[in-house]
PDB file of C-alpha atoms and ligand atoms in Angstrom:
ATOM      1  CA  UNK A   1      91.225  -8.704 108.258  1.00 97.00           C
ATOM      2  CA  UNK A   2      92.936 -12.138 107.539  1.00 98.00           C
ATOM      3  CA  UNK A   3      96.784 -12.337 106.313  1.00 98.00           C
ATOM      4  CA  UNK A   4      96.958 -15.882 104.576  1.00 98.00           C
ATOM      5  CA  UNK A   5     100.578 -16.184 103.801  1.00 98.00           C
ATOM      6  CA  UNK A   6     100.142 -19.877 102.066  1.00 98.00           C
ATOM      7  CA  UNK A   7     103.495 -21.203 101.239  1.00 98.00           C
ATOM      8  CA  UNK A   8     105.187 -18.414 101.754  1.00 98.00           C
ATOM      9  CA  UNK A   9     107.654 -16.868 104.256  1.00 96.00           C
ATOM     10  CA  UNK A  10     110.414 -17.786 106.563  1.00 97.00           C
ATOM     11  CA  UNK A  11     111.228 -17.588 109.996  1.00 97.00           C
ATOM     12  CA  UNK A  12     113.499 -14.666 109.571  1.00 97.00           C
ATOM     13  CA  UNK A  13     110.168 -12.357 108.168  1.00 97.00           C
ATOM     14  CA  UNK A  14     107.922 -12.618 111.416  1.00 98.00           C
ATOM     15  CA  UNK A  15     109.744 -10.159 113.593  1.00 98.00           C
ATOM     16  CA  UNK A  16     110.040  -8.477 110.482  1.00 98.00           C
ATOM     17  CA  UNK A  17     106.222  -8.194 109.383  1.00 98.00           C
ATOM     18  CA  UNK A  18     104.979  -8.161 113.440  1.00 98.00           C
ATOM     19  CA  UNK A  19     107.262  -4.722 113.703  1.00 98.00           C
ATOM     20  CA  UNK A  20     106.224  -3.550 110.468  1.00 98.00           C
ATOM     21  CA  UNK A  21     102.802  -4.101 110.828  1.00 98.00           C
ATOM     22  CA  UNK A  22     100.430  -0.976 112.183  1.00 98.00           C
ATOM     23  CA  UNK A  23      97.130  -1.944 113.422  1.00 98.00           C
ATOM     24  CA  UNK A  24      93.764  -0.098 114.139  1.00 97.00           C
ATOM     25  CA  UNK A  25      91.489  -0.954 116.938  1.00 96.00           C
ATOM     26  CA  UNK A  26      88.579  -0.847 114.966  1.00 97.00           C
ATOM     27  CA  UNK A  27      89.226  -4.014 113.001  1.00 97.00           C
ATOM     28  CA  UNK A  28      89.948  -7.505 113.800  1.00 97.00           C
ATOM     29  CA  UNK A  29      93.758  -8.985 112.544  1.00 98.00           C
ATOM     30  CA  UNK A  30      94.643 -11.969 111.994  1.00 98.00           C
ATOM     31  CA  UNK A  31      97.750 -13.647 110.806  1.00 98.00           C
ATOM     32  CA  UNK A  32      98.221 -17.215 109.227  1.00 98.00           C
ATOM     33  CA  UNK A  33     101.627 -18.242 108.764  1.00 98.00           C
ATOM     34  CA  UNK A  34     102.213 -21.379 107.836  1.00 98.00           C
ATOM     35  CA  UNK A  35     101.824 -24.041 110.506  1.00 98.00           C
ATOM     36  CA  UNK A  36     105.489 -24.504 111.369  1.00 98.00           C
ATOM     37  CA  UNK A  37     105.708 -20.439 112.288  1.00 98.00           C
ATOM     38  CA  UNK A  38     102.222 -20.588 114.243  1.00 98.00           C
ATOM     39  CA  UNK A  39     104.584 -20.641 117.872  1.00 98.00           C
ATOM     40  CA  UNK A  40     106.836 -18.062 116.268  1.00 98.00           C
ATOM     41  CA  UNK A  41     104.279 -16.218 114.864  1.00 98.00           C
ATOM     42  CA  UNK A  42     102.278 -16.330 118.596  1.00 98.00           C
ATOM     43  CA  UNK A  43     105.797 -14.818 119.948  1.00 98.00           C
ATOM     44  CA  UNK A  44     105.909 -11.905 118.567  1.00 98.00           C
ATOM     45  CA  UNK A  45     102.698 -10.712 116.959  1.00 98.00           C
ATOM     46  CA  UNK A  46     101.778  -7.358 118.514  1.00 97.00           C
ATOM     47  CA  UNK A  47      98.654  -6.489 120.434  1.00 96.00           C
ATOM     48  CA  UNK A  48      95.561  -7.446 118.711  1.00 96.00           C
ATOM     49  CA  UNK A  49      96.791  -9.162 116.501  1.00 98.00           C
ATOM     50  CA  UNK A  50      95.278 -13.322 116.302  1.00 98.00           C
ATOM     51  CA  UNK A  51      96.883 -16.146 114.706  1.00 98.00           C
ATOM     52  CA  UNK A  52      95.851 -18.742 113.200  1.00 98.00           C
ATOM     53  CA  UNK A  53      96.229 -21.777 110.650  1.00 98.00           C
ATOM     54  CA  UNK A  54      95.526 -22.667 107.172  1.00 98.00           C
ATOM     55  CA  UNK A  55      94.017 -25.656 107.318  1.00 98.00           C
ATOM     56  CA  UNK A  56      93.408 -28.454 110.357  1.00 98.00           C
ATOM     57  CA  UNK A  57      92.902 -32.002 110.670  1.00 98.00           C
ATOM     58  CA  UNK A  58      89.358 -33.699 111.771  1.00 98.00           C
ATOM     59  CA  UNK A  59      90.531 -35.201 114.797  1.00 98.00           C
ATOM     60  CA  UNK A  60      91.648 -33.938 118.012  1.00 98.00           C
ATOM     61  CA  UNK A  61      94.533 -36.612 118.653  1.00 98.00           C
ATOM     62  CA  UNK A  62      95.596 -39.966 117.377  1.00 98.00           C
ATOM     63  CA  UNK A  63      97.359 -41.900 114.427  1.00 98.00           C
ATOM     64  CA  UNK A  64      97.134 -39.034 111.835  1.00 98.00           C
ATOM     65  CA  UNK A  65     100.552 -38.590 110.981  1.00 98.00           C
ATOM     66  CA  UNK A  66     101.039 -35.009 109.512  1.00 97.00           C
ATOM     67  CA  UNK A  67      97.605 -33.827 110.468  1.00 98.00           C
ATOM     68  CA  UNK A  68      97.141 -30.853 113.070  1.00 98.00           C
ATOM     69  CA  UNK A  69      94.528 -30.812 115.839  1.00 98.00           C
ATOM     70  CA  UNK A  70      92.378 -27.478 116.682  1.00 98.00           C
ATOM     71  CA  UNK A  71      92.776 -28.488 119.986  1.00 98.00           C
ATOM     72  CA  UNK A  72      96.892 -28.276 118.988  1.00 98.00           C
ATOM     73  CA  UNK A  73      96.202 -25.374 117.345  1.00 98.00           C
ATOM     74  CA  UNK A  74      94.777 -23.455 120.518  1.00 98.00           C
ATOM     75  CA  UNK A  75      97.493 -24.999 122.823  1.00 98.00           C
ATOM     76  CA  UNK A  76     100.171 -23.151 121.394  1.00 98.00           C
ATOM     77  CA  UNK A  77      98.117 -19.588 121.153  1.00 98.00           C
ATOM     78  CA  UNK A  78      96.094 -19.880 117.873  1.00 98.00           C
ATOM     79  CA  UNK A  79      92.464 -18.926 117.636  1.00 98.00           C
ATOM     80  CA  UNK A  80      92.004 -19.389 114.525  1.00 98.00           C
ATOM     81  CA  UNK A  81      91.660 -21.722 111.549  1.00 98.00           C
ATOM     82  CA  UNK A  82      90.578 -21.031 107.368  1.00 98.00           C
ATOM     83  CA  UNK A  83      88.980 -24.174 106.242  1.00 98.00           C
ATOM     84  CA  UNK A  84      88.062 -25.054 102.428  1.00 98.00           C
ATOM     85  CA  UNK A  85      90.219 -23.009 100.527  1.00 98.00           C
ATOM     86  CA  UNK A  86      90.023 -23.480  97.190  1.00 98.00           C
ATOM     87  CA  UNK A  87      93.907 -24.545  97.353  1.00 98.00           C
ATOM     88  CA  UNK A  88      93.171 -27.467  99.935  1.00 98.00           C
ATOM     89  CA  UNK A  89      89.941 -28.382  97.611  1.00 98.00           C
ATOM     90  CA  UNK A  90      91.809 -28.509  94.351  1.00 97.00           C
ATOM     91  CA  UNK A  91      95.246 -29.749  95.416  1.00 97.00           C
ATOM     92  CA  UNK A  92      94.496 -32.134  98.302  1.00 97.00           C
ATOM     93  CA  UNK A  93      91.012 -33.068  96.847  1.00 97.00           C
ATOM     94  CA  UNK A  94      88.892 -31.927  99.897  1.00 98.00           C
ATOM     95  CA  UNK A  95      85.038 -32.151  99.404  1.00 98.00           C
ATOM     96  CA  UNK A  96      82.045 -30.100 100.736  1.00 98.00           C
ATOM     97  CA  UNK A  97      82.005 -32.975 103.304  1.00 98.00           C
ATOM     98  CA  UNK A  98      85.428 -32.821 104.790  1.00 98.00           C
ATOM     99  CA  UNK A  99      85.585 -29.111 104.924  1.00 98.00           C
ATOM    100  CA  UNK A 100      81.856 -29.107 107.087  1.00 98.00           C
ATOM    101  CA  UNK A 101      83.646 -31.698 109.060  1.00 98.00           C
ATOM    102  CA  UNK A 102      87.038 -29.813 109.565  1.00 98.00           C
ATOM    103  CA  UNK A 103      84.777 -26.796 110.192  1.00 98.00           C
ATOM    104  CA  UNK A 104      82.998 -28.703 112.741  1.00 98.00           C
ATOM    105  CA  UNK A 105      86.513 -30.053 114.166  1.00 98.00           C
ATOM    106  CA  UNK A 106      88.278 -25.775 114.306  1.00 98.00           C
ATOM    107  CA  UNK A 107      84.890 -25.006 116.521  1.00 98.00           C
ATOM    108  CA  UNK A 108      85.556 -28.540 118.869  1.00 98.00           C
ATOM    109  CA  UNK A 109      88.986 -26.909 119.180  1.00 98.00           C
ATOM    110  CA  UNK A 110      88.062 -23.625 120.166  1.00 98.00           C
ATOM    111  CA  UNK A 111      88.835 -21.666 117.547  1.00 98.00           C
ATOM    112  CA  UNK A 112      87.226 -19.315 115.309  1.00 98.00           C
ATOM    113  CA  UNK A 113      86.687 -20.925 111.687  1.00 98.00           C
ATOM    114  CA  UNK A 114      87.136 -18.524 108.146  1.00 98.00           C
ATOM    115  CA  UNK A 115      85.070 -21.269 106.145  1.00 98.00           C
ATOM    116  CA  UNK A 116      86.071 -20.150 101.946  1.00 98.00           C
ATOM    117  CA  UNK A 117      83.376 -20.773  99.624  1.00 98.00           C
ATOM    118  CA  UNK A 118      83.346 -19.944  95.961  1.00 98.00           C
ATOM    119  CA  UNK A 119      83.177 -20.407  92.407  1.00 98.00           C
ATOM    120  CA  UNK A 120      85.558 -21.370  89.770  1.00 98.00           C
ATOM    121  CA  UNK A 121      85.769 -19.426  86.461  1.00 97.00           C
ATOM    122  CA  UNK A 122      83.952 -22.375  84.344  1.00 98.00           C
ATOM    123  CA  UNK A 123      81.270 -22.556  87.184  1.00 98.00           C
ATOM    124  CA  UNK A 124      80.376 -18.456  86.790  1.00 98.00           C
ATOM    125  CA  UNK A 125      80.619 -18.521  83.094  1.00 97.00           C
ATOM    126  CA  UNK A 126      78.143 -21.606  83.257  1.00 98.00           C
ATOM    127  CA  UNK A 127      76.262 -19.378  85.977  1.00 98.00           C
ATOM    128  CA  UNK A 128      76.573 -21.853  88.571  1.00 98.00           C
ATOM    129  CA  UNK A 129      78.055 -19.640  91.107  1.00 98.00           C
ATOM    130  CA  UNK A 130      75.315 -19.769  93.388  1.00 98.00           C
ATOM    131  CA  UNK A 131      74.513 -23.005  92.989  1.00 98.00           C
ATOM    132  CA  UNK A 132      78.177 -24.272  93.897  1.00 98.00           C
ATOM    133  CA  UNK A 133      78.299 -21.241  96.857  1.00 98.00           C
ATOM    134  CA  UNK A 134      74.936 -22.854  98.144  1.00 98.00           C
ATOM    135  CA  UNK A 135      76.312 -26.433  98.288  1.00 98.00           C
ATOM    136  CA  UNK A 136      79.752 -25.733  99.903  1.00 98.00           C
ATOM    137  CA  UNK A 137      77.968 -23.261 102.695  1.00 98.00           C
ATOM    138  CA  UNK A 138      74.597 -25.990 102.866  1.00 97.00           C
ATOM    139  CA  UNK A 139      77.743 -28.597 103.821  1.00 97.00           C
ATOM    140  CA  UNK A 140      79.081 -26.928 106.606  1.00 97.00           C
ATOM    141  CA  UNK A 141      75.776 -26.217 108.244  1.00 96.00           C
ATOM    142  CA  UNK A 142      74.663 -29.988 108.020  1.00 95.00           C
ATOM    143  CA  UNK A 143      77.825 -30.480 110.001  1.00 96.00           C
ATOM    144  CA  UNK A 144      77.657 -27.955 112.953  1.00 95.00           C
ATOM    145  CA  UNK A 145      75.464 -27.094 115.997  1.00 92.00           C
ATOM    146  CA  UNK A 146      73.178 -23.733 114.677  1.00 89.00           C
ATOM    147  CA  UNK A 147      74.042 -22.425 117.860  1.00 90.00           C
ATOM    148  CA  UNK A 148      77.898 -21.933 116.851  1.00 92.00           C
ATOM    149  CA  UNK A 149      76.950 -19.650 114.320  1.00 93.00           C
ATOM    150  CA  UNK A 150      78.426 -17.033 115.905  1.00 92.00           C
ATOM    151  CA  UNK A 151      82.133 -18.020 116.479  1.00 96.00           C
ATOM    152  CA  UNK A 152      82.412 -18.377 112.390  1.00 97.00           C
ATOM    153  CA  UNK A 153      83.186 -16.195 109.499  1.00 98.00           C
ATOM    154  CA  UNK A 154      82.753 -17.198 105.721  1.00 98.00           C
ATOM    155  CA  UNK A 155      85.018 -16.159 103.049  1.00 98.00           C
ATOM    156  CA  UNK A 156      83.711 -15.386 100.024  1.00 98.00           C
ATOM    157  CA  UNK A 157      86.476 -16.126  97.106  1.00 98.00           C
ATOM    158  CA  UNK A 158      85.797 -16.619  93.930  1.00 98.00           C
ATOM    159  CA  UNK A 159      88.505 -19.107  92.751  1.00 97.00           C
ATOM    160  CA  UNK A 160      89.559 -17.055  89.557  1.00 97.00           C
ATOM    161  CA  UNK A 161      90.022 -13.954  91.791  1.00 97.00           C
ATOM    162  CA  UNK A 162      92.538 -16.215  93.914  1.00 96.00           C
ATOM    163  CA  UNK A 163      96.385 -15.164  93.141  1.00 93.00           C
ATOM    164  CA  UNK A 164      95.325 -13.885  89.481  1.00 95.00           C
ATOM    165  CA  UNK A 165      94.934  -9.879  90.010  1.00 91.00           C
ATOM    166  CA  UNK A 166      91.921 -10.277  88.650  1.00 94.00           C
ATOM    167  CA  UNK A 167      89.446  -8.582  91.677  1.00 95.00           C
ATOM    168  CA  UNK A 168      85.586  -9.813  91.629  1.00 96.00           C
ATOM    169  CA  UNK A 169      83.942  -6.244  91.396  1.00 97.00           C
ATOM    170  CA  UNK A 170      82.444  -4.568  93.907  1.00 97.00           C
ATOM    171  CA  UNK A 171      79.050  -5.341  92.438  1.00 98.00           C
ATOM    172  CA  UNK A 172      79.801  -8.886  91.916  1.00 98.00           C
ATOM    173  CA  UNK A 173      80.962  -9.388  95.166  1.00 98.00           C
ATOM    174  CA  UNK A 174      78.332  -7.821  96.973  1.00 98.00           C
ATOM    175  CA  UNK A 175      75.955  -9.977  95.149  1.00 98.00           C
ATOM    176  CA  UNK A 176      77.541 -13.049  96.428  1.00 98.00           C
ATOM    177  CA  UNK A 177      77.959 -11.663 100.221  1.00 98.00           C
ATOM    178  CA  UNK A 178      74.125 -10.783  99.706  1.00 98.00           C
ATOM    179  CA  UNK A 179      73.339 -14.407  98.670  1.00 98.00           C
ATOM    180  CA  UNK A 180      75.665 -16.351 101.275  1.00 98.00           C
ATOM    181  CA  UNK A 181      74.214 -14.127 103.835  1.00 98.00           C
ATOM    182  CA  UNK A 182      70.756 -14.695 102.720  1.00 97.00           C
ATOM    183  CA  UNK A 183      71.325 -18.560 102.944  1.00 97.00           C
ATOM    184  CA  UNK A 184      72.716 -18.629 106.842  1.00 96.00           C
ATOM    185  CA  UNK A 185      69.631 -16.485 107.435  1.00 95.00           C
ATOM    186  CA  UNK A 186      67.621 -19.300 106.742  1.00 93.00           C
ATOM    187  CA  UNK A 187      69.617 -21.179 109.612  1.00 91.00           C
ATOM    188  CA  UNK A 188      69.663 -18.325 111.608  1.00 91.00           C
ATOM    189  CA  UNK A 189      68.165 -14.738 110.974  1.00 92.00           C
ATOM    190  CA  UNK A 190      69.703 -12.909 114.255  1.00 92.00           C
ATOM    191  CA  UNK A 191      73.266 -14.547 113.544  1.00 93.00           C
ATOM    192  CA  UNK A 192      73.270 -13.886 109.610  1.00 94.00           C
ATOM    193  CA  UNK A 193      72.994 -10.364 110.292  1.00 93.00           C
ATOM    194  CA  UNK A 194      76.286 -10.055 112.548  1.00 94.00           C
ATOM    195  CA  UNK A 195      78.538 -13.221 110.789  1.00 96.00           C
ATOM    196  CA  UNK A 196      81.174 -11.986 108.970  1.00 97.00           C
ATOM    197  CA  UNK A 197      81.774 -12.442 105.424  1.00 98.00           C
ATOM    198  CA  UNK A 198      85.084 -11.359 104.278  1.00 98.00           C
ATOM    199  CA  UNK A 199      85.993 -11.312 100.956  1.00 98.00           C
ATOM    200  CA  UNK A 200      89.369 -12.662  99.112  1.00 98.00           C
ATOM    201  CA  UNK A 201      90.486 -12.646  95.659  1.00 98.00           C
ATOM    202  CA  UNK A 202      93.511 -10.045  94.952  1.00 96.00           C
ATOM    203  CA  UNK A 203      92.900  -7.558  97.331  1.00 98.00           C
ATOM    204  CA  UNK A 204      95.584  -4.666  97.367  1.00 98.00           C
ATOM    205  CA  UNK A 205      95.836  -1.905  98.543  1.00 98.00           C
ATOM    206  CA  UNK A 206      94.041   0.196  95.551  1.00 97.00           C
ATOM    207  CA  UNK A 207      90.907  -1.666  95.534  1.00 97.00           C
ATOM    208  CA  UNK A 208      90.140  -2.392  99.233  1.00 98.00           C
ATOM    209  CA  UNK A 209      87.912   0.605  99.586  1.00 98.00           C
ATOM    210  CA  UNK A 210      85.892  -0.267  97.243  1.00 98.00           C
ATOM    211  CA  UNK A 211      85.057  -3.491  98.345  1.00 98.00           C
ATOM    212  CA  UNK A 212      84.677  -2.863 101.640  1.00 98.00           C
ATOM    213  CA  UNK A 213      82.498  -0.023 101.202  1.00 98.00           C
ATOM    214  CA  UNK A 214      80.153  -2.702  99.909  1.00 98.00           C
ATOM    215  CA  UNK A 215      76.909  -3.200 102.423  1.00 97.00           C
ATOM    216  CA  UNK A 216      77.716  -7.361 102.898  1.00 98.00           C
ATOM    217  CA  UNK A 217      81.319  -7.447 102.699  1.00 98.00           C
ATOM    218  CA  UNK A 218      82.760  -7.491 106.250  1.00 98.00           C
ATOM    219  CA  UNK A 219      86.231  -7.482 105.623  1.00 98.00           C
ATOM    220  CA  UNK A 220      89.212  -9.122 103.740  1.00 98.00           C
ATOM    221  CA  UNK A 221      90.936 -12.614 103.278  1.00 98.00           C
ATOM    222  CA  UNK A 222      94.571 -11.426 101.977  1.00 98.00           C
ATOM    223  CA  UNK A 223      96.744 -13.646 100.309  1.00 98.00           C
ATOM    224  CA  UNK A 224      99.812 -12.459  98.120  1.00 97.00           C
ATOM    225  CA  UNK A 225      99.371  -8.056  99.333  1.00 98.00           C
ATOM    226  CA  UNK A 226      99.645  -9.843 103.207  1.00 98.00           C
ATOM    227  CA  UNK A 227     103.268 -10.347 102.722  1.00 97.00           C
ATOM    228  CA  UNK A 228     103.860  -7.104 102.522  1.00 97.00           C
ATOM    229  CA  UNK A 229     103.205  -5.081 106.128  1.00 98.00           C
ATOM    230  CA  UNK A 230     102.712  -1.787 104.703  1.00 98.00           C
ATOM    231  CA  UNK A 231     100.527  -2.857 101.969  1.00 98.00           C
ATOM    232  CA  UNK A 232      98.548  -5.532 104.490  1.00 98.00           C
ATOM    233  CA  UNK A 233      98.828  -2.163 107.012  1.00 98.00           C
ATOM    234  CA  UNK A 234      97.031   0.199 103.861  1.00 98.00           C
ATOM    235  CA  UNK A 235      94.111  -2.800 103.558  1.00 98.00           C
ATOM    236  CA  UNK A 236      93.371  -2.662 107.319  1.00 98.00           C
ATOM    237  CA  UNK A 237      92.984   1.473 107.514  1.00 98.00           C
ATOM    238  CA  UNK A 238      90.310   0.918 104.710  1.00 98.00           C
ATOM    239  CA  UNK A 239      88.938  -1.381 106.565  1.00 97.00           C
ATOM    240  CA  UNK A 240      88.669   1.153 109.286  1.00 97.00           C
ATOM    241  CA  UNK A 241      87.740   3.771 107.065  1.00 95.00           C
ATOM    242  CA  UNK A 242      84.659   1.530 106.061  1.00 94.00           C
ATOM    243  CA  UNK A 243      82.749   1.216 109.159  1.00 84.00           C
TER     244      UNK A 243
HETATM  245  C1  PEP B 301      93.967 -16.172  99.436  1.00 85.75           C
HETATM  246  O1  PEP B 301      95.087 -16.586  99.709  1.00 85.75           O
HETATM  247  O2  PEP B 301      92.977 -16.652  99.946  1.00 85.75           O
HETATM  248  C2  PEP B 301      93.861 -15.084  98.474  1.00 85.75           C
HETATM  249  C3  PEP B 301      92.703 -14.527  98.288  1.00 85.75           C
HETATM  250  O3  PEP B 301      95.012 -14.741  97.812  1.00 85.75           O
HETATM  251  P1  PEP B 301      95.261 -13.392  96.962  1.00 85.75           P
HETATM  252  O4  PEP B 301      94.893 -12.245  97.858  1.00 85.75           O
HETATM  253  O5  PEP B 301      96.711 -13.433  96.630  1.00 85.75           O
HETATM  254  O6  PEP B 301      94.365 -13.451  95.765  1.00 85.75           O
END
């Protein structure tokens, strides 16, 4: 289960959340903060639970002022990175081609990519969703070694879900995870059966059962309901109560 914070938080709330938070042993946490708390964050998350960033730069050192290297990443204690969210495509203009090569740069780091894949509004009402799902994921795979399948997830989030309250339904969702698992089976049968999909798109509390009781959907990718510990606490147990 993935707590994407975005822009949001201070330094003050990580003790906070870390103390607040209750985990459960049956599914994975992790915690992105944003970059400037990912030492702080390290400090004082409990047991079990990862951190991570939002976003990464391509290269592991050099003249790229304001970029962040996995390798950076991993140096201070994170293990994990999202790449492609629909944020960094839309407001910083990243293509299908940066985000397989940033995916390819979080697994030359070491750490565990969340790659985010999905559809806009206009693109599902023009009923284009799996064609645009199909040439984000086809992107990344062009860019990385079959064989590290296994260290990344994908994140399923349809843009309009993103922020808006509006949830993808079960049965929309599951159609998706179906589809994007259907396509890394053709790069990989064995792997496509164990990757992890998460889904993200207003997940709270009250609709996280449903979801995850969903055959493809492996988990979460919590934005705004993350902020809050009990709430992010309540989407983890049904996670647990899922599997
Ligand atoms: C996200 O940040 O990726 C996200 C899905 O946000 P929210 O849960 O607020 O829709």
């Amino acid at each position: 289960m993935a707590a994407n914070w975005k822009m949001f938080g201070a330094a003050a709330q990580l003790q906070v959340f870390a103390d607040a938070l209750q985990l459960d042993d049956r599914v994975d946490a992790v915690w992105f903060p944003p970059a400037l708390y990912l030492g702080a964050a390290v400090a004082v998350a409990p047991q079990g639970l990862a951190c991570g960033v939002q976003d990464i730069g391509t290269s592991a050192s050099g003249a790229h002022t304001g970029d962040i290297a996995a390798e950076m990443v991993a140096d201070v204690g994170g293990s994990w990175a999202i790449v492609g969210h629909s944020e960094r495509r839309m407001l910083h203009n990243e293509g299908d081609d940066l985000v397989g090569t940033k995916t390819a740069a979080a697994l030359r780091g070491g750490l565990n990519p969340i790659v985010c894949v999905g559809e806009t509004a206009a693109e599902r009402d023009a009923g284009h969703e799996k064609i645009v799902v199909q040439r984000q994921l086809e992107a990344v795979l062009d860019r990385i070694d079959h064989g590290q399948l296994a260290s990344i997830s994908i994140g399923y989030e349809p843009v309009w879900a993103i922020g808006t309250g509006v949830t993808a339904s079960p049965e929309q969702a599951q159609e998706m995870h179906e589809f994007v698992r259907q396509l890394l089976s053709e790069a990989d049968a064995q792997m496509a059966a164990e990757i992890r999909i998460v889904y993200g798109g207003s997940v709270k509390p009250g609709n996280a059962a449903q979801l995850f009781a969903q055959k493809d959907i492996d988990g979460g990718l919590v934005g705004g309901a993350s902020l809050d510990a009990a709430d992010f606490t309540a989407i983890i147990n049904a996670a647990a109560q899922a599997r």
